XYZ file of C-alpha atoms in Angstrom:
223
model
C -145.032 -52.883 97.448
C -143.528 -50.921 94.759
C -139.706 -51.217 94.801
C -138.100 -47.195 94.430
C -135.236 -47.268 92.024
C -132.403 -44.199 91.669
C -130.578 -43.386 89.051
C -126.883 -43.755 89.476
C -125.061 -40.637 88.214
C -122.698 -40.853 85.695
C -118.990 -41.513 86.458
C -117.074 -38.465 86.720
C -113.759 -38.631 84.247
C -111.673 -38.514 80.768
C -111.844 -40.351 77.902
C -109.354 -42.158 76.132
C -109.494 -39.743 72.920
C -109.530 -36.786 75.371
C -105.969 -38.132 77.096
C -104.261 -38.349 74.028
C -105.247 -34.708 72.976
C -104.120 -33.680 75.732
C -101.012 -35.627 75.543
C -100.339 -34.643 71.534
C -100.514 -31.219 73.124
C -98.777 -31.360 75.842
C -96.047 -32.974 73.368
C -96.109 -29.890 70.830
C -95.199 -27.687 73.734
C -92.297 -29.411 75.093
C -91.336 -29.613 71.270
C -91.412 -26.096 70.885
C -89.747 -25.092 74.023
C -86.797 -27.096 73.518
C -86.218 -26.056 70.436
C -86.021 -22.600 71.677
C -83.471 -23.643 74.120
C -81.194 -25.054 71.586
C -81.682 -22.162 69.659
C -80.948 -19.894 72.390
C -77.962 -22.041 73.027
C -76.508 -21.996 70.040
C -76.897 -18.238 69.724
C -75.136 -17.547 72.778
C -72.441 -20.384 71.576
C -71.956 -17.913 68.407
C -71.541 -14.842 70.286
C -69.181 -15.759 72.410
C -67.360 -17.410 69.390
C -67.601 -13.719 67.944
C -66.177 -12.279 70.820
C -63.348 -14.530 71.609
C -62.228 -13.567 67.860
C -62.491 -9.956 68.379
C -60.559 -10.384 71.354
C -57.704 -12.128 70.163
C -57.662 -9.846 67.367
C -57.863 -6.925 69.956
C -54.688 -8.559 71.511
C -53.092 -9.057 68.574
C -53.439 -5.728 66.960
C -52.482 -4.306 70.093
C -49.276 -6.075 70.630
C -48.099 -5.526 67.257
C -48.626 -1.760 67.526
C -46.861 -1.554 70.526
C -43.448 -3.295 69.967
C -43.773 -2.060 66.289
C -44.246 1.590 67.543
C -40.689 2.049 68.314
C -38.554 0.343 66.388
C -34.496 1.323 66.520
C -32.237 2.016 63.474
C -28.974 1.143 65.142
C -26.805 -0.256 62.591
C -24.852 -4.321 62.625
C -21.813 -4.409 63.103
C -18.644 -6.088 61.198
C -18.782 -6.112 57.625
C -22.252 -6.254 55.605
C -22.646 -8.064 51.831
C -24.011 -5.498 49.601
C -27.521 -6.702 49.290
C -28.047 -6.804 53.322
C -29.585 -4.035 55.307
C -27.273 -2.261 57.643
C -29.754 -2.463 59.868
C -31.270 -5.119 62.178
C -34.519 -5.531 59.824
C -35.229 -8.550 57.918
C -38.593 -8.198 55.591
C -40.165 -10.961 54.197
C -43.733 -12.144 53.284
C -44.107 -14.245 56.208
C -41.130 -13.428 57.765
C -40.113 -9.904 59.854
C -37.035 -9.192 62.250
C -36.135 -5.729 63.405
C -35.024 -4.130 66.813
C -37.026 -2.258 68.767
C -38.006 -1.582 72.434
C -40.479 -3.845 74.583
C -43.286 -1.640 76.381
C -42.541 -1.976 80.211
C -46.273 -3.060 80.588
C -45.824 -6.743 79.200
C -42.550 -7.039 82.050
C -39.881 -6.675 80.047
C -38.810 -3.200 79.228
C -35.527 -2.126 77.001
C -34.306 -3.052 73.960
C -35.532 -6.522 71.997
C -34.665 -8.431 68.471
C -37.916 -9.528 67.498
C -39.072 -12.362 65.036
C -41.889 -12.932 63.976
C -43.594 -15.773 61.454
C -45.159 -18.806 61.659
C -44.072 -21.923 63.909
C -45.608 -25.467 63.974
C -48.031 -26.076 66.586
C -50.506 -28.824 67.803
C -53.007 -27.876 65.740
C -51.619 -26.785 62.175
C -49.273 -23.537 62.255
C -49.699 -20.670 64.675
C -48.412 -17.338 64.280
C -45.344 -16.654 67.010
C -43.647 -13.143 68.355
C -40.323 -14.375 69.373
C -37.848 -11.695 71.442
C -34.483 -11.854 73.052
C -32.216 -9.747 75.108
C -30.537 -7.036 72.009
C -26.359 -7.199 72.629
C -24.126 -5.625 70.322
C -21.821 -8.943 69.791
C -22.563 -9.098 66.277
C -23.550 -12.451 65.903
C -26.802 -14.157 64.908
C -29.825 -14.369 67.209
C -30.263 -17.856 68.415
C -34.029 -17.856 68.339
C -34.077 -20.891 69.894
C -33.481 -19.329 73.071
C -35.689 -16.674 73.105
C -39.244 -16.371 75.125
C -42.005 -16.224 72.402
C -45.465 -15.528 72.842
C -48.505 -16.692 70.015
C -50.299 -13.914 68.601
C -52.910 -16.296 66.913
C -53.615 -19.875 66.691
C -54.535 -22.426 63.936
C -53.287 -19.709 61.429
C -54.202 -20.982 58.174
C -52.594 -18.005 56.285
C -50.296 -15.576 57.168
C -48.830 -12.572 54.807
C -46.728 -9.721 55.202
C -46.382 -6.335 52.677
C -44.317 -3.573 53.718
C -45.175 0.119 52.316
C -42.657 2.486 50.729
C -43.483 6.224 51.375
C -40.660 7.821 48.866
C -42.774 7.027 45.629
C -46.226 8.860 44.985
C -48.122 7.327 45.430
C -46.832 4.915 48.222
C -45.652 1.539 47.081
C -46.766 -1.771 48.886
C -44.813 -5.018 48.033
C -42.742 -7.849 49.963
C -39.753 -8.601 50.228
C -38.297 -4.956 51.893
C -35.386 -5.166 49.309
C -34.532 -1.384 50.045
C -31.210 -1.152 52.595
C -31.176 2.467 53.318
C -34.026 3.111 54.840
C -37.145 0.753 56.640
C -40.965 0.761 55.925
C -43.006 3.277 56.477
C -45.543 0.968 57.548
C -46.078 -2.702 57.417
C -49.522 -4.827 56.711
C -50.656 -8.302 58.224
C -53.094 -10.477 56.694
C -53.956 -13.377 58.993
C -56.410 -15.915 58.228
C -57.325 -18.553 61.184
C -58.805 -21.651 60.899
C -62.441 -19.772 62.157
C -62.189 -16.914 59.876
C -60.584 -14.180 57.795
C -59.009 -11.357 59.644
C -59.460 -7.766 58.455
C -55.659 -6.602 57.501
C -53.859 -5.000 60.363
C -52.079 -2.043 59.433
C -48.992 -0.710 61.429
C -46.897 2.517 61.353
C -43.384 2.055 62.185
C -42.494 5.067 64.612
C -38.500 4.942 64.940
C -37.026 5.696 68.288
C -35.193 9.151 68.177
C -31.726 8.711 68.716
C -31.053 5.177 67.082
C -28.910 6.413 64.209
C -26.132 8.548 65.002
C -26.125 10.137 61.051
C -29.737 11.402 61.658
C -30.432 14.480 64.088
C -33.771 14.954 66.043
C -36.821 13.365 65.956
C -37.919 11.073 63.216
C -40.779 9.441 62.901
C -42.436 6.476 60.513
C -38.997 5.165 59.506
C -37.841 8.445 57.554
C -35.726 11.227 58.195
């Protein structure tokens, strides 16, 4: 009797060298997509660096436009050394004091003695708007005493230049050595620890009415 033999099909499956294709592959594509993550990451890391720092120049420039928009030429009182200003102004190149009004929108409306310069901080130097109450006593601000408010961190330079309008052409230059009048308009160049500001350029508007030797309206610190 003839024994019937069938033939045993052939085990379904991969093979070893097919696995690791598939694994290399599988490998590459994980590689590639987290790389675009990071990527992604890191741009949206940047932009919102950028935007931060047009921000806080956005508040900045504001800020200084608006308390440097009306600025008062009421003169000191008591007796004045020849080479002082009669007039609450003090213009240096990282240095600036004047009176002026603050805008009722940041709280505190009326009349203000500014200062503003640099100040230690945590991180380095930052630049610092410091204001107090304006009284006619005559004596020196204690700036110790007065609120203050930082207009940029981690400043890693900080200039002033004031502008002259008499001369033609307008003359730019710091210290504001000239006591019978104030600046036209004043320039800040701010450099953070991040970047280079452009300069910020701001007219000084005086308040009508400060000086009682000047009639009407005046306006960018001239009669």
């Amino acid at each position: 009797m003839a024994l019937a033999f069938r033939a045993r099909p052939a085990a379904a499956g991969f093979t070893l060298v097919e696995l690791l294709v598939v694994i290399s592959l599988l490998s590459l594509v994980m590689l590639a997509m987290g790389s675009a993550l990071r990527t992604t990451a890191q741009t949206e890391e940047r932009v919102d660096a950028r935007l931060r720092k047009v921000d806080d120049l956005r508040v900045a420039d504001n800020f200084l436009r608006s308390v440097l928009g009306r600025v008062s030429l009421r003169k000191r009182l008591g007796t004045i050394a020849i080479d002082e200003s009669p007039y609450y102004f003090l213009g240096r190149p990282q240095e600036m004091v004047w009176l002026g009004v603050m805008p009722a929108r940041y709280g505190a409306g009326g009349r203000y003695l500014f200062h503003l310069g640099l100040e230690d901080a945590a991180g380095g130097q930052a630049l610092v708007l410091r204001y107090l109450p304006f009284t006619q006593d005559g004596g020196s601000p204690d700036w110790s005493r007065a609120e203050s408010y930082v207009l940029v961190p981690a400043v890693t330079g900080f200039e002033i230049r004031f502008e002259d309008a008499l001369p033609e052409p307008p003359q730019w230059g710091a210290p504001w050595t000239l006591n019978d009048r104030l600046p036209q308009r004043v320039s800040f160049q701010i450099r953070s620890a991040t970047d280079v500001w452009p300069d910020i350029v701001v007219a000084m508007r005086t308040l009508p009415g400060s000086d009682s030797s000047m009639g009407g309206a005046v306006f960018g610190g001239s009669q």
